[in-house]
PDB file of C-alpha atoms in Angstrom:
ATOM      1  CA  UNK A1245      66.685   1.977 -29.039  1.00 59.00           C
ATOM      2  CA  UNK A1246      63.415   1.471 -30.763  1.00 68.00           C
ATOM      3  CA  UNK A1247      61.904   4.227 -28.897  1.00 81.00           C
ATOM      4  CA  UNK A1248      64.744   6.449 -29.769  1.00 83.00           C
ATOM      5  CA  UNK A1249      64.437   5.808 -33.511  1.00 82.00           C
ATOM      6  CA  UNK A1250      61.048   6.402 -33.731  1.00 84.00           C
ATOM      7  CA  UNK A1251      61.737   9.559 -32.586  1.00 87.00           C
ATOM      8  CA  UNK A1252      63.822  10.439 -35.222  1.00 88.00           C
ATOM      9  CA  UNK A1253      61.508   8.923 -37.674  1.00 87.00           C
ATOM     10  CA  UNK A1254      58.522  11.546 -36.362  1.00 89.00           C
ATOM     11  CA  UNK A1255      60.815  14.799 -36.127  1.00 91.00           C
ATOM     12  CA  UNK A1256      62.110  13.450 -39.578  1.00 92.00           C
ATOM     13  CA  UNK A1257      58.688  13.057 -41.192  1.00 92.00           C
ATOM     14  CA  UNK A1258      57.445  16.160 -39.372  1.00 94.00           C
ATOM     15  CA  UNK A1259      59.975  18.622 -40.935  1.00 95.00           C
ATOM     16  CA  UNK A1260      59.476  16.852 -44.607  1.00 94.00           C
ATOM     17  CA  UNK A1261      56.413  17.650 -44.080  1.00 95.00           C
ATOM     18  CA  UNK A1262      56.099  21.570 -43.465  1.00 96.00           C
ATOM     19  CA  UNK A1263      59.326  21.974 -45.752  1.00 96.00           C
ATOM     20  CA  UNK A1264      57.566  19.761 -48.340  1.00 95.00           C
ATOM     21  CA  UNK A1265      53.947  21.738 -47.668  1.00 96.00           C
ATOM     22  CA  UNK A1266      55.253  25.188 -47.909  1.00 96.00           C
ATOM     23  CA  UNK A1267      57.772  24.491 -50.887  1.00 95.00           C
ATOM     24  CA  UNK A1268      55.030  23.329 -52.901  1.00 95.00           C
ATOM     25  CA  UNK A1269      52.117  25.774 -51.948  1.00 95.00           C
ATOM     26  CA  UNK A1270      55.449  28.766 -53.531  1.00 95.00           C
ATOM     27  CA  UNK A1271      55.180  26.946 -56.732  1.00 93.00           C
ATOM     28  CA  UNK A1272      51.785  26.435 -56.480  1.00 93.00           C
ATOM     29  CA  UNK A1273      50.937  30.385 -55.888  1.00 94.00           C
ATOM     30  CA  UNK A1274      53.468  31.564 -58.219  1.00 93.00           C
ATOM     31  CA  UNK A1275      51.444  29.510 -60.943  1.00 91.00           C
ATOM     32  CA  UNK A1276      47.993  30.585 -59.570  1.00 90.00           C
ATOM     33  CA  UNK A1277      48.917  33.828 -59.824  1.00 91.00           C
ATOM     34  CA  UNK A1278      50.869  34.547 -62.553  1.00 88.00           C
ATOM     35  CA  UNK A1279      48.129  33.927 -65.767  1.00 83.00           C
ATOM     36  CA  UNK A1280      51.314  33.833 -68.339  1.00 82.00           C
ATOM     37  CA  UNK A1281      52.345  31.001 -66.516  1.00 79.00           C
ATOM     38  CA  UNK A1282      48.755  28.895 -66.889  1.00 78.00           C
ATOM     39  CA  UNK A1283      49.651  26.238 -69.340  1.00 75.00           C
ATOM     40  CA  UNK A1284      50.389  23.585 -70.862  1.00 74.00           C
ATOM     41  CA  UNK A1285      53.600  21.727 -69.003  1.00 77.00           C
ATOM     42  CA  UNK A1286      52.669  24.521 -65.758  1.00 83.00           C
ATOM     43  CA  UNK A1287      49.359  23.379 -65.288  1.00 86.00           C
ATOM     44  CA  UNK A1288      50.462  19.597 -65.058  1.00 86.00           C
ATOM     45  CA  UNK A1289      53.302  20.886 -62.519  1.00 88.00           C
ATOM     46  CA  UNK A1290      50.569  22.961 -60.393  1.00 91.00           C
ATOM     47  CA  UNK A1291      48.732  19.230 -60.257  1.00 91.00           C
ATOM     48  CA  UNK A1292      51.688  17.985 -59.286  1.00 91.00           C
ATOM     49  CA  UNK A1293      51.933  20.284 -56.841  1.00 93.00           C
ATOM     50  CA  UNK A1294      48.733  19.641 -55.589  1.00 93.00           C
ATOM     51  CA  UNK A1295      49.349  16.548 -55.205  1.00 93.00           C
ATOM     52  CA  UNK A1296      52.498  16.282 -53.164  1.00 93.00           C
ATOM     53  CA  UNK A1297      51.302  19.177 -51.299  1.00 95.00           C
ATOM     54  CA  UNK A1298      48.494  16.718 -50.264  1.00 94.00           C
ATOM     55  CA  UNK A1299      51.162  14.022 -49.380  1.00 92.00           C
ATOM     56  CA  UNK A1300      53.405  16.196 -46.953  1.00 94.00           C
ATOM     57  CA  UNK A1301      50.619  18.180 -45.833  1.00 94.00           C
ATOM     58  CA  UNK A1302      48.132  14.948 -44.925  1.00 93.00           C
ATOM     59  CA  UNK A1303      49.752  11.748 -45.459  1.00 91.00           C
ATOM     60  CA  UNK A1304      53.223  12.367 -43.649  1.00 92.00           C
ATOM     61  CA  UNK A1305      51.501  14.411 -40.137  1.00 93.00           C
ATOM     62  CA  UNK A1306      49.035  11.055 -40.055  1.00 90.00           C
ATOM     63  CA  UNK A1307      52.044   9.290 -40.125  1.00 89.00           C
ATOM     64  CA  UNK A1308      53.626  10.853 -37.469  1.00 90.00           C
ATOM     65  CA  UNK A1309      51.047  10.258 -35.142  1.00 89.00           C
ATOM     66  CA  UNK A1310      50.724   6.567 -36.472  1.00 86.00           C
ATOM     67  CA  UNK A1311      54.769   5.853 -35.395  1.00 84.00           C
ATOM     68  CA  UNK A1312      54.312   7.989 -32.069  1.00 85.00           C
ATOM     69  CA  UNK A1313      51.662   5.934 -31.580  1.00 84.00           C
ATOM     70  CA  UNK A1314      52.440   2.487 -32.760  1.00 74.00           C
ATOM     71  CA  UNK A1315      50.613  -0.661 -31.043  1.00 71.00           C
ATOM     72  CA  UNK A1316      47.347   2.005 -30.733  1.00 75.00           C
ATOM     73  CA  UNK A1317      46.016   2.704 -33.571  1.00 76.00           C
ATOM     74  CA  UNK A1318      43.078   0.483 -34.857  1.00 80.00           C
ATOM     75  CA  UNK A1319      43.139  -1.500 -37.607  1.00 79.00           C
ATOM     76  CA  UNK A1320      40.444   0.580 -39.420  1.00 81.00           C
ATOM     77  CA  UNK A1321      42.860   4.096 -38.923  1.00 82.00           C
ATOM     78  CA  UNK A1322      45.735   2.041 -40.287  1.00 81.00           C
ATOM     79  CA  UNK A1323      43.521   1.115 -43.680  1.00 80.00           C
ATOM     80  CA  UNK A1324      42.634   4.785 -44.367  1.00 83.00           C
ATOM     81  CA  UNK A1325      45.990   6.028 -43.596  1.00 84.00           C
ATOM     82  CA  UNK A1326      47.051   3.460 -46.330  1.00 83.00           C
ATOM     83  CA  UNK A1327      44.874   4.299 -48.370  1.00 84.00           C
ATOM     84  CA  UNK A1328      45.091   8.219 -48.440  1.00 87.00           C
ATOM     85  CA  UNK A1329      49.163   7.828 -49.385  1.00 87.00           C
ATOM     86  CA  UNK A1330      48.444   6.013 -51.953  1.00 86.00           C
ATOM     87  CA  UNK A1331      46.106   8.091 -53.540  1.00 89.00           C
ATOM     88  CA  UNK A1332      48.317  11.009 -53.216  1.00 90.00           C
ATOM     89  CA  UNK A1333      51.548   9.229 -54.214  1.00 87.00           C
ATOM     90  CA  UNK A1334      50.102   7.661 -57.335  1.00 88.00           C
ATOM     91  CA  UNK A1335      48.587  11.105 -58.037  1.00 90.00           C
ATOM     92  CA  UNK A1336      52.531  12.377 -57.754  1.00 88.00           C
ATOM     93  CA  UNK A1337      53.414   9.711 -60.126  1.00 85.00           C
ATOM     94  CA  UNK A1338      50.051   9.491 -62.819  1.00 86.00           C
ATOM     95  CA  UNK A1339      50.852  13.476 -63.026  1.00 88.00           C
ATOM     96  CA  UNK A1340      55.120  12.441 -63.864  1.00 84.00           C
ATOM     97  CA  UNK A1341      53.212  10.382 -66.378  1.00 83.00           C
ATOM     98  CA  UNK A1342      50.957  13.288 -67.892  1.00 84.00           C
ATOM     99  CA  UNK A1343      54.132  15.346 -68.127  1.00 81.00           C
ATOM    100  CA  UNK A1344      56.212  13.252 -69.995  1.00 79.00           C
ATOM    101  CA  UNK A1345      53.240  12.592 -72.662  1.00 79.00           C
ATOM    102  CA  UNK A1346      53.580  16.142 -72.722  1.00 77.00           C
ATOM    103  CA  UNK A1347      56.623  16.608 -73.733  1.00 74.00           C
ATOM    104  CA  UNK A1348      56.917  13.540 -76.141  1.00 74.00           C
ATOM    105  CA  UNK A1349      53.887  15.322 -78.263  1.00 73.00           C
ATOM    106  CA  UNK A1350      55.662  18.689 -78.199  1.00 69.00           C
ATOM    107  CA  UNK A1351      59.041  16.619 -79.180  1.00 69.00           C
ATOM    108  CA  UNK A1352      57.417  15.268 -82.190  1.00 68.00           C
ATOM    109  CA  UNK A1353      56.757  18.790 -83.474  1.00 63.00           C
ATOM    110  CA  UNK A1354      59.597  20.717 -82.182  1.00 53.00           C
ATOM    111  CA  UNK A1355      59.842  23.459 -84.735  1.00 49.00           C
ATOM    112  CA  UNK A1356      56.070  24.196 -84.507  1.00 50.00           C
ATOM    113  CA  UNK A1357      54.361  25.506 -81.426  1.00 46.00           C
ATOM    114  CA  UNK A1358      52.258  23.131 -79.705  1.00 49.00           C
ATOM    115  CA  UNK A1359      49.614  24.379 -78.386  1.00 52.00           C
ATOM    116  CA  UNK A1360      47.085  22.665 -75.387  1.00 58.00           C
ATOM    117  CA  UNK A1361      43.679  24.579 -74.494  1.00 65.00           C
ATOM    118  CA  UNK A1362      43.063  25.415 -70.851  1.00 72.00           C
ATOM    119  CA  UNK A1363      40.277  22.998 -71.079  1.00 76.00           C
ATOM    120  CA  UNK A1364      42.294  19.774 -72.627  1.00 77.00           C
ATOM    121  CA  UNK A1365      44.702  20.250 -69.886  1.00 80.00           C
ATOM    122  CA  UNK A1366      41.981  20.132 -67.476  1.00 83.00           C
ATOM    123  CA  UNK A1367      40.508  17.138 -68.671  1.00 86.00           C
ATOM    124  CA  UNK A1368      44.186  15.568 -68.593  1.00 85.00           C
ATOM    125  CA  UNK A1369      44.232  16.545 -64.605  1.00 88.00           C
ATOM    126  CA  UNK A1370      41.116  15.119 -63.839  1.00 91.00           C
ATOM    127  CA  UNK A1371      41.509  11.797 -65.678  1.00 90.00           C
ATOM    128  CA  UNK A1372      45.091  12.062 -63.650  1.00 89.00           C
ATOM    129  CA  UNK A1373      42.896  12.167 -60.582  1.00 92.00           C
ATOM    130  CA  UNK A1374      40.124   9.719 -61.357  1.00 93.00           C
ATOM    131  CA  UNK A1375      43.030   7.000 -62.215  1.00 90.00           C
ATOM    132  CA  UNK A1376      44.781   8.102 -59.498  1.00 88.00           C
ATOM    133  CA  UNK A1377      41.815   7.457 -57.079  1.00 90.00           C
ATOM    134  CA  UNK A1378      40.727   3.899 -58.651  1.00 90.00           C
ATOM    135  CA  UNK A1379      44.431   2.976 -58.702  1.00 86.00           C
ATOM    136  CA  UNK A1380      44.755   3.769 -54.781  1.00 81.00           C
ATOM    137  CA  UNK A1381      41.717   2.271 -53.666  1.00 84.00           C
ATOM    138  CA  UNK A1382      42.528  -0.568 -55.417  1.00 87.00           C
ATOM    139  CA  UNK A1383      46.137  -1.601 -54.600  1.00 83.00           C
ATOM    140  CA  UNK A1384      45.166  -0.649 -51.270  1.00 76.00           C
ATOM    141  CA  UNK A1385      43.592  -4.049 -51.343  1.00 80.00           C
ATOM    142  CA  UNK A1386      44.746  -7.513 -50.739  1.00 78.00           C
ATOM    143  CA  UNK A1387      44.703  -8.189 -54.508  1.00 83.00           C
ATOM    144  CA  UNK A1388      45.862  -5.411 -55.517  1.00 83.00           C
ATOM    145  CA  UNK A1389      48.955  -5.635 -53.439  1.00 80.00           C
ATOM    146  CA  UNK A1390      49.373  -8.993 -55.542  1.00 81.00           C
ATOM    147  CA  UNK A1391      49.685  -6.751 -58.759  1.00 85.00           C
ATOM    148  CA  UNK A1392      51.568  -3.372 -57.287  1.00 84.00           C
ATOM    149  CA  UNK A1393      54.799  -4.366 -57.726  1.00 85.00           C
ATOM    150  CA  UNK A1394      54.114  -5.597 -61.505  1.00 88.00           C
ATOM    151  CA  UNK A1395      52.650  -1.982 -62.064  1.00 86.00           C
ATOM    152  CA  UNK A1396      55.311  -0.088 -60.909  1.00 85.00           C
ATOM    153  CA  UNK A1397      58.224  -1.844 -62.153  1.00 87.00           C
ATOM    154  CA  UNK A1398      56.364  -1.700 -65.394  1.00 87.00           C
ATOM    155  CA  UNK A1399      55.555   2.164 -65.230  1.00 83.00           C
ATOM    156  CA  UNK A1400      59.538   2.886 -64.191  1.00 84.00           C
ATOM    157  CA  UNK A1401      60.858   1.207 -67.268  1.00 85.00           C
ATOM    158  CA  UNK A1402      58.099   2.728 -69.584  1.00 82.00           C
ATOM    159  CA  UNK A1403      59.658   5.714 -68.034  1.00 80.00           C
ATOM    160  CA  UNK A1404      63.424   5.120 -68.767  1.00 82.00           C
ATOM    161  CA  UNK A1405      62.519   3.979 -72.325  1.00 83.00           C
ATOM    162  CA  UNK A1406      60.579   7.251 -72.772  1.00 79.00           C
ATOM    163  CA  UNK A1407      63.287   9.441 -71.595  1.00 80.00           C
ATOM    164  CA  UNK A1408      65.584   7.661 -73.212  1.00 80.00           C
ATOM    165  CA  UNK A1409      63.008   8.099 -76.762  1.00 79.00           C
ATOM    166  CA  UNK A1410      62.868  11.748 -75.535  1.00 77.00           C
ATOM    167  CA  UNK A1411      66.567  12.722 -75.986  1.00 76.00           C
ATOM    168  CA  UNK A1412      67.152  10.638 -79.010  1.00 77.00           C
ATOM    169  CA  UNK A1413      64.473  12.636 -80.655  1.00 75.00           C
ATOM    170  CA  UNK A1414      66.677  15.410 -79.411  1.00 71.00           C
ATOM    171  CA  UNK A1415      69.297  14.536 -80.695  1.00 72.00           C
ATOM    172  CA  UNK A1416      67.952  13.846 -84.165  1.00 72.00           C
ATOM    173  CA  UNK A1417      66.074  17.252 -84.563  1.00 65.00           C
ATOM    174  CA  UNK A1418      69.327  18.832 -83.249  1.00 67.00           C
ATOM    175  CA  UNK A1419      71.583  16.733 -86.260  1.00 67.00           C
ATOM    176  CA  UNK A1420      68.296  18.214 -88.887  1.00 65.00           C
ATOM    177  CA  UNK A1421      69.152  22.066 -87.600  1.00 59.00           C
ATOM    178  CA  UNK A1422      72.650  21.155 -88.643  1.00 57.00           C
ATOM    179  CA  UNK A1423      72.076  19.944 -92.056  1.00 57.00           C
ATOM    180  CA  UNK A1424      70.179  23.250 -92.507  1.00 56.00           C
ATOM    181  CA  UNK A1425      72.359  25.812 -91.095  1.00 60.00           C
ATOM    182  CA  UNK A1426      71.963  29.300 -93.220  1.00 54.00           C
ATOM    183  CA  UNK A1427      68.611  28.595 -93.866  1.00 57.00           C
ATOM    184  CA  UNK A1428      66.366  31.156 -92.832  1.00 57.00           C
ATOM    185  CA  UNK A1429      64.531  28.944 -90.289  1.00 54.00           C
ATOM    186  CA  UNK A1430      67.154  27.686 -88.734  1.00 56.00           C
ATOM    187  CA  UNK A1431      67.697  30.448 -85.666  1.00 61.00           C
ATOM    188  CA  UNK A1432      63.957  30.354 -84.923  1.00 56.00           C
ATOM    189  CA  UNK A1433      64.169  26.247 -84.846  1.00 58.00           C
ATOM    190  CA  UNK A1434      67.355  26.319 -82.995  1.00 61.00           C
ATOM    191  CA  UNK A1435      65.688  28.672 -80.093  1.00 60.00           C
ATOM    192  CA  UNK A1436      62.030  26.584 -80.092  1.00 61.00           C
ATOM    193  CA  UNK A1437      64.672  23.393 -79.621  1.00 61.00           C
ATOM    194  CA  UNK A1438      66.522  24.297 -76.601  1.00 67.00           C
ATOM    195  CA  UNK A1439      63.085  25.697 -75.257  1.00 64.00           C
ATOM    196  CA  UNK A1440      62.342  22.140 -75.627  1.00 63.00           C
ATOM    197  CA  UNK A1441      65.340  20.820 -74.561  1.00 68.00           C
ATOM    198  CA  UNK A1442      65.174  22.315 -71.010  1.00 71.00           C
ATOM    199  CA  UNK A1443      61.656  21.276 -70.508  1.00 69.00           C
ATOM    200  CA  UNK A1444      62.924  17.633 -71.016  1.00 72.00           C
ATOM    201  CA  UNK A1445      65.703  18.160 -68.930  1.00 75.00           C
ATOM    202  CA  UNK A1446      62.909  19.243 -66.155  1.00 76.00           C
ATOM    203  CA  UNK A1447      60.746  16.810 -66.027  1.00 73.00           C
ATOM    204  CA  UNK A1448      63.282  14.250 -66.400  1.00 78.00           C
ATOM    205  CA  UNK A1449      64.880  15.749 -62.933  1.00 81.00           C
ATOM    206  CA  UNK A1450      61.779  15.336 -61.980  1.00 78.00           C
ATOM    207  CA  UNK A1451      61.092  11.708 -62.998  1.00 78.00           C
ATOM    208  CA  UNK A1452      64.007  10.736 -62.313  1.00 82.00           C
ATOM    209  CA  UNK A1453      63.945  11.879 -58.670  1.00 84.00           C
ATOM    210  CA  UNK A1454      61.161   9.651 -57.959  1.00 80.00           C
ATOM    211  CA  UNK A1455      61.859   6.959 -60.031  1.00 81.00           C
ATOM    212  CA  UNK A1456      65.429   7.231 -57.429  1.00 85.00           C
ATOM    213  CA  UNK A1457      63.830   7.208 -54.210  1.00 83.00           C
ATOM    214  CA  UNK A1458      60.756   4.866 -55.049  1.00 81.00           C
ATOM    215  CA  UNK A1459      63.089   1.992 -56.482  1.00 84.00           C
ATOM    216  CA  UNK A1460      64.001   0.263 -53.554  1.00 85.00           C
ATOM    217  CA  UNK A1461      60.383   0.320 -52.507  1.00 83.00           C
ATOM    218  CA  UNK A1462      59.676  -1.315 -55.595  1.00 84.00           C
ATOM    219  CA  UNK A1463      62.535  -4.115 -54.758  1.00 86.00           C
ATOM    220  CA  UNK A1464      61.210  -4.538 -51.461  1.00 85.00           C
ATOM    221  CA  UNK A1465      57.670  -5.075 -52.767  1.00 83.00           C
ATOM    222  CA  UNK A1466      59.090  -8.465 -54.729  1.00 84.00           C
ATOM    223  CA  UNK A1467      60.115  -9.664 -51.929  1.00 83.00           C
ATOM    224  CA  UNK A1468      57.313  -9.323 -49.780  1.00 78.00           C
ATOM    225  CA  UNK A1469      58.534  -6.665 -47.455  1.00 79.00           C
ATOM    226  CA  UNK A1470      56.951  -3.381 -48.741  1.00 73.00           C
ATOM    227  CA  UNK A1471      54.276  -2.885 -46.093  1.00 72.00           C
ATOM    228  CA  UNK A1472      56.653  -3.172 -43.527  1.00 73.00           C
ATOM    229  CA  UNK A1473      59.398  -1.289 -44.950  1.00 75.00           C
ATOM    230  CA  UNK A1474      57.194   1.656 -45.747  1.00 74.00           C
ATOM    231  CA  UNK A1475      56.014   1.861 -41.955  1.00 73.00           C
ATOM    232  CA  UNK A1476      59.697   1.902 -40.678  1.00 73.00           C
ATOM    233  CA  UNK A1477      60.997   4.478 -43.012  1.00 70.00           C
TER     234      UNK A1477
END
């Protein structure tokens, strides 16, 4: 039985992985190559890409060979394996984070056009990185395994009250357009709205993806089960 499910577990993993690698090196290209489409909220998503690309494309194959392998790796494989997904998934979620700071900045100026320089947004991805980089290393650690689950059940409900601020703010430029209808601003506000409106909509499909499948990780790290959960799924 145990045999048989790791099995499943490494054919499982295996085809996440090149779906999960290819799917992300599309978006990833389409963005590279396309200049219209490089910036502001698209640059963030292209780290993000970058970023779970790295997950399925290094993280999940040493996996793989850690669960057909179990009982022979050595203890110093097992640290670096730890340590390299949790670099990658905390750069997945620090550049969740970057977006919706994003879009709460072009929220509070919704009928003006927001505009980020190439080289702000690259400044944002690298301190995405660098955070992402001292944040792995460090709850890779026995202390900072102590303070993980704190973190993350912290950063989902920062997230839920954000999206939550996000649509309210919505809601309340959408009742202002009303109160002005027949001005002659209000087409140009009502398009620059639902322009921001969508993007919302996106990265909270996003966010709230992760925040989905992540949860009961989070659960399982209160009660002192995480590392073993996260080796048998």
């Amino acid at each position: 039985m145990m045999e048989a499910k790791l099995i499943v577990l490494a054919v499982v993993n295996s085809l996440l992985s090149a779906f999960g690698s290819f799917m992300n090196l599309v978006v990833a290209f389409v963005i590279v190559n396309n200049r219209n489409l490089q910036k502001g909220l698209n640059l963030l998503i292209l780290s993000l890409c970058v970023a779970d690309f790295m997950n399925c494309a290094i993280s999940q194959p040493i996996y793989v060979y850690a669960v057909l392998n179990l009982g022979e790796t050595s203890l110093t494989f097992m640290k670096t394996f730890t340590m390299v997904a949790v670099i990658t998934l905390h750069a997945s979620t620090m550049n969740l984070l970057a977006m919706t700071i994003h879009r709460m900045r072009a929220l509070s100026r919704p009928f003006s056009y927001l505009f980020l320089s190439r080289q702000q947004v690259v400044i944002a991805v690298t301190l995405v990185w660098v955070m992402s980089v001292l944040v792995g290393v460090f709850f890779a650690t026995d202390t900072g395994k102590l303070v993980a689950a704190y973190f993350h059940l912290a950063m989902t409900l920062a997230w839920i009250a954000g999206y939550v601020g996000l649509f309210c703010l919505v809601k309340r430029h959408r009742a202002k357009i009303v109160a002005l209808e027949g001005s002659p601003t209000t087409q140009l506000q009502t398009a620059s709205l639902e322009y921001e409106s969508e993007s919302v909509k996106t990265s909270a499909i996003l966010v709230a993806s992760s925040l989905i499948c992540f949860f009961p990780d989070i659960v399982l790290d209160f009660m002192g089960r995480a590392d073993e959960s996260r080796m048998d799924w």
